[in-house]
PDB file of C-alpha atoms in Angstrom:
ATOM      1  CA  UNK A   1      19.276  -4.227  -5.696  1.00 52.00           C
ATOM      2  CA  UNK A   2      21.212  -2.173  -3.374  1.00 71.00           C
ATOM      3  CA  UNK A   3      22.351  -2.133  -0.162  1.00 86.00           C
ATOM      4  CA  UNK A   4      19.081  -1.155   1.571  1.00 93.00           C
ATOM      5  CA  UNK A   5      18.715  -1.547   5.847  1.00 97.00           C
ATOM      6  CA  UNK A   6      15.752  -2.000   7.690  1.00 97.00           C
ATOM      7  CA  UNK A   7      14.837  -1.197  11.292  1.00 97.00           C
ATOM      8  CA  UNK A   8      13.190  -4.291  13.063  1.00 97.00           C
ATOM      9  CA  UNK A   9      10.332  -4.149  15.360  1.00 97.00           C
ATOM     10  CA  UNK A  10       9.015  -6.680  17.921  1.00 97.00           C
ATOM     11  CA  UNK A  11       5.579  -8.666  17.877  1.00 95.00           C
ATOM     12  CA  UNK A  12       3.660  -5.618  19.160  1.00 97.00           C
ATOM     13  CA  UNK A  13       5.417  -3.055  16.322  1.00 97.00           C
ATOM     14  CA  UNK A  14       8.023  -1.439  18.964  1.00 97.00           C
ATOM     15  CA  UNK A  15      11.126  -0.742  17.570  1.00 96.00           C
ATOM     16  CA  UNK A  16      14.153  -3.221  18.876  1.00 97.00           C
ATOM     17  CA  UNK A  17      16.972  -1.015  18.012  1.00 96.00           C
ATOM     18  CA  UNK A  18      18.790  -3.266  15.586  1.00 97.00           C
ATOM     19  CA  UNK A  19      18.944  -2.630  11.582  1.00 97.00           C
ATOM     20  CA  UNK A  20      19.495  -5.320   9.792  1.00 97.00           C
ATOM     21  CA  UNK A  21      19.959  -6.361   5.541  1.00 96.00           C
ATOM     22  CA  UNK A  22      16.648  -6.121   3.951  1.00 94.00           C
ATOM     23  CA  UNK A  23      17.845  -9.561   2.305  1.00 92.00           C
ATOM     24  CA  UNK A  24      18.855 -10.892   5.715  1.00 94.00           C
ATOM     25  CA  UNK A  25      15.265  -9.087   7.429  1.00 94.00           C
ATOM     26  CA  UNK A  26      13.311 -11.485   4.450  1.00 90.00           C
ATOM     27  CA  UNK A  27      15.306 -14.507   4.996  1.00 91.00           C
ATOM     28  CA  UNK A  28      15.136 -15.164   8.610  1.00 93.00           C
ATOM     29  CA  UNK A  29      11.363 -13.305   8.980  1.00 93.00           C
ATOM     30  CA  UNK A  30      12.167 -10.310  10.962  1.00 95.00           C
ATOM     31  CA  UNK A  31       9.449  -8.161  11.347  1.00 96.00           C
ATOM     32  CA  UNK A  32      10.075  -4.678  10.066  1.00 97.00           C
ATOM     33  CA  UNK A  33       8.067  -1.858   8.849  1.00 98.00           C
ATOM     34  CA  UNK A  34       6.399  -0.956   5.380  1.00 96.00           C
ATOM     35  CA  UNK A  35       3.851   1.466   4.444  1.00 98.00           C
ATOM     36  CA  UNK A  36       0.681   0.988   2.195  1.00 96.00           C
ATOM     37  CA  UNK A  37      -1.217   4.259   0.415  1.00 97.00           C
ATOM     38  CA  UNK A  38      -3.893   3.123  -1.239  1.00 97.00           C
ATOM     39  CA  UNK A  39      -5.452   6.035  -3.805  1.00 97.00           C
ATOM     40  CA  UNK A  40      -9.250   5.928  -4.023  1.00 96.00           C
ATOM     41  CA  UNK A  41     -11.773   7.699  -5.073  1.00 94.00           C
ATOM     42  CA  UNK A  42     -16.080   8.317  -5.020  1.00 90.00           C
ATOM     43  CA  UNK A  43     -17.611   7.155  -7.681  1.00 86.00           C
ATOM     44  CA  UNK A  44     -21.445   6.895  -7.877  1.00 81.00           C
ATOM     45  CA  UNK A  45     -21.749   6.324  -4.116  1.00 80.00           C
ATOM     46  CA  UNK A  46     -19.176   3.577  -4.679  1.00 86.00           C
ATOM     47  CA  UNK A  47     -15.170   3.695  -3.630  1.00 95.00           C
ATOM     48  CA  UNK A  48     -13.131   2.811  -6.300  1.00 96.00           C
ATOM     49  CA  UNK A  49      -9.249   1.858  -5.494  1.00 97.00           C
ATOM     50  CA  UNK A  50      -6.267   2.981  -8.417  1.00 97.00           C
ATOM     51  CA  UNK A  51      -4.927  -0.871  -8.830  1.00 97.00           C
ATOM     52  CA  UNK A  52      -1.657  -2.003 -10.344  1.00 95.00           C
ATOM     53  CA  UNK A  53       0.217  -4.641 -11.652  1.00 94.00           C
ATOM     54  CA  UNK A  54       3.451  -5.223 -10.374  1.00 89.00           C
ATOM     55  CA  UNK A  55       6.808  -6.051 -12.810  1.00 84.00           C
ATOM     56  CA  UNK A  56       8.176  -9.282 -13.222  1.00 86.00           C
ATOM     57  CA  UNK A  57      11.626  -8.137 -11.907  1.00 79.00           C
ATOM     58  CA  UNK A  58       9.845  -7.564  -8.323  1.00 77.00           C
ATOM     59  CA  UNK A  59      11.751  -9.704  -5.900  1.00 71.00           C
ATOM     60  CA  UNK A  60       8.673 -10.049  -3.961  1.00 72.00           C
ATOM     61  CA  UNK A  61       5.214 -10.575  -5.796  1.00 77.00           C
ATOM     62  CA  UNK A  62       5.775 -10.251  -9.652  1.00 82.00           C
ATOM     63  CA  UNK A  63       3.235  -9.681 -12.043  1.00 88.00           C
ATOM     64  CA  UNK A  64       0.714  -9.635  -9.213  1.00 93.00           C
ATOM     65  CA  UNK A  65      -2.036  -6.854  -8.736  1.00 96.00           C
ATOM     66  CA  UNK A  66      -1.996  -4.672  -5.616  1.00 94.00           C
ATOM     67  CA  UNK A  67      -4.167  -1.874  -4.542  1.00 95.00           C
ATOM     68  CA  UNK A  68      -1.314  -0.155  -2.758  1.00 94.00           C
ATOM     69  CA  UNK A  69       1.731   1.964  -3.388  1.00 94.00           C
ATOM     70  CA  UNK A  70       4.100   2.291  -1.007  1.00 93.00           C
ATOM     71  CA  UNK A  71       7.042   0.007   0.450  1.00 92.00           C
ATOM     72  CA  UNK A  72       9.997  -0.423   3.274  1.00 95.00           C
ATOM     73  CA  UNK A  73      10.423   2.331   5.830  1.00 98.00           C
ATOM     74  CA  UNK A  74      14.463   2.198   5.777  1.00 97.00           C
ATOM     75  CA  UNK A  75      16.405   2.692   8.952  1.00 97.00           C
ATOM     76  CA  UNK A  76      16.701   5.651  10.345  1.00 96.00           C
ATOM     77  CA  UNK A  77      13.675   7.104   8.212  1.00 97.00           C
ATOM     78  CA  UNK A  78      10.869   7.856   9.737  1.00 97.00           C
ATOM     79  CA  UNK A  79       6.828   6.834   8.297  1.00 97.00           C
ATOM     80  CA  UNK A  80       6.273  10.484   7.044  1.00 97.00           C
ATOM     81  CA  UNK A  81       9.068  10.769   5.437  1.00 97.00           C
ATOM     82  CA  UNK A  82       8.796   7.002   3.950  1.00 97.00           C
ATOM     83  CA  UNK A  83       4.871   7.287   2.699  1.00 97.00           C
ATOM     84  CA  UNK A  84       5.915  10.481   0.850  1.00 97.00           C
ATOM     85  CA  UNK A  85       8.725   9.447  -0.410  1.00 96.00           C
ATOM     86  CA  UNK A  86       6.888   6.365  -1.828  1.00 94.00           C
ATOM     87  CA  UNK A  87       4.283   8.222  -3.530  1.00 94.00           C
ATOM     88  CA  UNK A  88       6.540  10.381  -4.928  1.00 94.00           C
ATOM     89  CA  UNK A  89       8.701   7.722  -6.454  1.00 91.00           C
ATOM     90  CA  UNK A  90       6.094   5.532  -7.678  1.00 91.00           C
ATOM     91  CA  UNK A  91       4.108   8.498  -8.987  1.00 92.00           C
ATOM     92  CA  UNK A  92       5.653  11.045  -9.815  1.00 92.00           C
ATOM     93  CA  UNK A  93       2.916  12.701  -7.147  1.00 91.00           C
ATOM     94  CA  UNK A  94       4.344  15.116  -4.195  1.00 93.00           C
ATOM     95  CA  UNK A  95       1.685  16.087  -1.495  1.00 93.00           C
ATOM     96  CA  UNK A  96       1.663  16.833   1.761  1.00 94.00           C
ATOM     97  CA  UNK A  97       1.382  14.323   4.629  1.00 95.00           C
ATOM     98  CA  UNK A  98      -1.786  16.102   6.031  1.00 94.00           C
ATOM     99  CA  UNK A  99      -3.614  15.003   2.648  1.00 93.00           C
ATOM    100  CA  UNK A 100      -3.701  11.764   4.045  1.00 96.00           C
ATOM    101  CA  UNK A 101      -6.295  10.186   5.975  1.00 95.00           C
ATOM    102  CA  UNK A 102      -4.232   7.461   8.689  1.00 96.00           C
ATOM    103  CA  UNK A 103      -5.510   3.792   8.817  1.00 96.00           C
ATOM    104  CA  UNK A 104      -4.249   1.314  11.128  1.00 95.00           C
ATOM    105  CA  UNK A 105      -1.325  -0.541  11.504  1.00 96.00           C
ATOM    106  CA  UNK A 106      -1.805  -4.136  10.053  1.00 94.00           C
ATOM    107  CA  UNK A 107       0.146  -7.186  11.033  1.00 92.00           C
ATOM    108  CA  UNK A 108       1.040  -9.243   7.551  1.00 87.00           C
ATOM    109  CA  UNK A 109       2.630 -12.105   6.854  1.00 84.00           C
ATOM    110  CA  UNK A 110       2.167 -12.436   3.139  1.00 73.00           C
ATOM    111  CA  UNK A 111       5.120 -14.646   1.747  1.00 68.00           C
ATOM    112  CA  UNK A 112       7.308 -16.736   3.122  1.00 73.00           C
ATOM    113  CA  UNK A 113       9.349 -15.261   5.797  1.00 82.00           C
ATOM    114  CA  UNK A 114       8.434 -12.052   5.338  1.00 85.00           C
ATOM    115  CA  UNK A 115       6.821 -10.410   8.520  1.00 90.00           C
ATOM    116  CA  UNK A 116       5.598  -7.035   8.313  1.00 94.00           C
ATOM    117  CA  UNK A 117       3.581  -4.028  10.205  1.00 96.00           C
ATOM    118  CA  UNK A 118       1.900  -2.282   7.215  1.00 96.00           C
ATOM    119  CA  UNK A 119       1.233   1.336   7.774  1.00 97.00           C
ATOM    120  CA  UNK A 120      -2.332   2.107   6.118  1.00 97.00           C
ATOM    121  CA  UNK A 121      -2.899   5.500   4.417  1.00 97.00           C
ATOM    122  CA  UNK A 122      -5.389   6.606   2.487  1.00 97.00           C
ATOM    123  CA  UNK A 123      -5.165   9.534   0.017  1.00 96.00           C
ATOM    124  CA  UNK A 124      -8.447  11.034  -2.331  1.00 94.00           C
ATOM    125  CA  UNK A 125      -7.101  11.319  -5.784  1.00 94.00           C
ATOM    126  CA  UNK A 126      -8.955  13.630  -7.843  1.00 89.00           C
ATOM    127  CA  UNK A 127      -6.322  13.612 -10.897  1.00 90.00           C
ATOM    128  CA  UNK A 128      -6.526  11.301 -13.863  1.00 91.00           C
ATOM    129  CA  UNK A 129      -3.953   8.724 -14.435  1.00 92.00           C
ATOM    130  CA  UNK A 130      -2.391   9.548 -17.300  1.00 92.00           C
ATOM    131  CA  UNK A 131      -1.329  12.848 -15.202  1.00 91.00           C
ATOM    132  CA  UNK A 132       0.730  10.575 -13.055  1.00 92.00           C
ATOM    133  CA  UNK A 133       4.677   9.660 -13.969  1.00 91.00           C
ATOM    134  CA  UNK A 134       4.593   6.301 -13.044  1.00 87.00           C
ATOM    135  CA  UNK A 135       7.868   4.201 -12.349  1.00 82.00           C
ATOM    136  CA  UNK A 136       8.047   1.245 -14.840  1.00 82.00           C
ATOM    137  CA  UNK A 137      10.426  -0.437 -12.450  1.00 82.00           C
ATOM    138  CA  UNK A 138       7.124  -0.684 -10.046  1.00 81.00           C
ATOM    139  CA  UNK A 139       4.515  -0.536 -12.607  1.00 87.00           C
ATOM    140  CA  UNK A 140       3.459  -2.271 -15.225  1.00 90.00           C
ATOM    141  CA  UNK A 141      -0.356  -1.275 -16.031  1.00 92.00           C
ATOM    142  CA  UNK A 142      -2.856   0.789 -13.874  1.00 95.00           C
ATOM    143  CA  UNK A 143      -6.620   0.948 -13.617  1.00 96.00           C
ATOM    144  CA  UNK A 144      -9.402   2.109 -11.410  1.00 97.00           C
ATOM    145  CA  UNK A 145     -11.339  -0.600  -9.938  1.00 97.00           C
ATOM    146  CA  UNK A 146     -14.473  -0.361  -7.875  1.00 97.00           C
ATOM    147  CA  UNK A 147     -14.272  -2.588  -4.435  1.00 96.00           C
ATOM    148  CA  UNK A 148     -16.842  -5.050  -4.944  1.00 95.00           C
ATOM    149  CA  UNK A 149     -14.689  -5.861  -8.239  1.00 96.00           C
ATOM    150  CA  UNK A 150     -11.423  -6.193  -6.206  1.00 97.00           C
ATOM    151  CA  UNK A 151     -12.914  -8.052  -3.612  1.00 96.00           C
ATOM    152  CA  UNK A 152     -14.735 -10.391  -6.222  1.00 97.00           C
ATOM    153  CA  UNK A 153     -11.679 -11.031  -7.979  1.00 97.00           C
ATOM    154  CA  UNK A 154      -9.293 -11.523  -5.109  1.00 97.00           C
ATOM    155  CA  UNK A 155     -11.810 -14.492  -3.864  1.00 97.00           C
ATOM    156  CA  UNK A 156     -11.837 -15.397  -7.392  1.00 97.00           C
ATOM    157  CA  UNK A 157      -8.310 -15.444  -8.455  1.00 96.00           C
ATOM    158  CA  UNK A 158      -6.534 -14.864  -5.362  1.00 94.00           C
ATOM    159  CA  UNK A 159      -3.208 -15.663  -6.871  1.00 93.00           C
ATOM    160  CA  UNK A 160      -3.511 -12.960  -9.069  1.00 94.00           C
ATOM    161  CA  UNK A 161      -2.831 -10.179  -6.468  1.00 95.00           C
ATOM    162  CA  UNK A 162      -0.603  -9.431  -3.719  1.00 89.00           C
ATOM    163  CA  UNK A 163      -2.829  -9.302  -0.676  1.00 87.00           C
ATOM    164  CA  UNK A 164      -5.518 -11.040   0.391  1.00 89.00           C
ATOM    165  CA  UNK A 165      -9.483 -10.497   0.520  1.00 94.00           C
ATOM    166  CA  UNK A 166      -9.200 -10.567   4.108  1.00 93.00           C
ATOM    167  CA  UNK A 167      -6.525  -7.660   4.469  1.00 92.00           C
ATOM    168  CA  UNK A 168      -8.791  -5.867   1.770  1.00 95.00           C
ATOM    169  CA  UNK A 169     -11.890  -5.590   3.535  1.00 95.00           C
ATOM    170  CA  UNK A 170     -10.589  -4.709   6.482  1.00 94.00           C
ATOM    171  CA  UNK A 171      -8.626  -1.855   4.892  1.00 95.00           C
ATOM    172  CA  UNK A 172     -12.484  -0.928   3.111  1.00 95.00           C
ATOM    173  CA  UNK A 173     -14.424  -1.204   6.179  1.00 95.00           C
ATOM    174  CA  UNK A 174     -11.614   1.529   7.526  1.00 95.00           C
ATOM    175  CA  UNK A 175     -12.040   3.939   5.338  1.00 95.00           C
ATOM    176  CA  UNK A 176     -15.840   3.600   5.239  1.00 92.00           C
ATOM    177  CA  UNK A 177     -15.363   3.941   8.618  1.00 91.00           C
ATOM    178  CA  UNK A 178     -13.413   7.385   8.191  1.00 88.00           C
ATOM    179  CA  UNK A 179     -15.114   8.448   5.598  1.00 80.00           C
ATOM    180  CA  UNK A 180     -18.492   8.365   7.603  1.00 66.00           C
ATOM    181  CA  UNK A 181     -16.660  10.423  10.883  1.00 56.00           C
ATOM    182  CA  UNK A 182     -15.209  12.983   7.975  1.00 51.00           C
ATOM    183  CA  UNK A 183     -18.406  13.240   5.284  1.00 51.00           C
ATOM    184  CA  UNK A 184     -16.073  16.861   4.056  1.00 50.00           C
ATOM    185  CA  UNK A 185     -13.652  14.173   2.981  1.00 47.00           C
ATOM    186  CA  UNK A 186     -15.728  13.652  -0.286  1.00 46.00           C
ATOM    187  CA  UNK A 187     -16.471  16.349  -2.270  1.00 46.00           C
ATOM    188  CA  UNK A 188     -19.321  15.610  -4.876  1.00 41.00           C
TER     189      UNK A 188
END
């Protein structure tokens, strides 16, 4: 891996001014800054999330499933630039930031040591899959999944994916939430 820094942030997600070692951030549990996109679409009055697996050279969560692309906003970058950048890489997908619908800011502590603020964004993809260039490095199979399904199996087999139910439904009820304020969002 290379030499990649990361700005940390305190407890309430303000910026400290330090940068430190991404290895050095995960070690010690710094908190620091990622950001999640999560690609969904309508389907039959139900939300369906594009899910993938994960390689096993990941340092953090191989072979699991996640609902999200996305990853580490590097020092000095800023979120914008980061989220795009992210889809981009992972996808092969360039759009503009204003195609995306802003979620919260979650508060994660999913492994050991590592302490995150997840930026949530949401973005409606009406393409097909096989249209995207995915990165094997961060992708090893793709599907669409409806969220009852997701949320079934993460209960089920929680070990099989990277987050948790609880994260998960929060992130739904969010975009339900948006998508009921912004009905133009869907297009049927």
């Amino acid at each position: 891996m290379k030499t990649e820094y990361l700005d940390v942030v305190d407890e309430e997600n303000n910026p400290t001014g330090t940068k430190e070692l991404r290895s050095i951030v995960h070690s010690t549990g710094l908190r620091h800054r990622t950001v999640h996109v999560y690609f969904f679409r309508k389907k039959r009055n139900d939300i369906e999330f594009l899910v993938h697996q994960r390689p096993e050279t990941k340092d953090l969560h191989p072979n699991k499933w996640a609902a999200i692309f996305g990853g580490h906003v590097k020092s000095g970058a800023t979120v914008e630039e980061t989220v795009l950048s992210e889809i981009k890489e992972e996808t092969g997908s360039s759009i503009k930031f204003e195609c995306l619908i802003q979620g919260p800011w979650l508060k994660a502590e999913d492994a050991p040591n590592n302490r995150e603020f997840n930026g949530v964004f949401y973005l409606e993809y009406c393409g097909r899959i096989k249209d995207l260039r995915l990165q094997k490095e961060e992708i090893q199979a793709i599907k669409w999944m409806p969220a009852s399904e997701i949320e079934h199996s993460m209960i089920q087999n929680p070990s099989i994916w990277m987050r948790d139910v609880k994260e998960f439904r929060a992130v739904l009820q969010n975009l339900k939430e948006k998508i009921t304020c912004h009905p133009e969002l869907f297009k049927d």
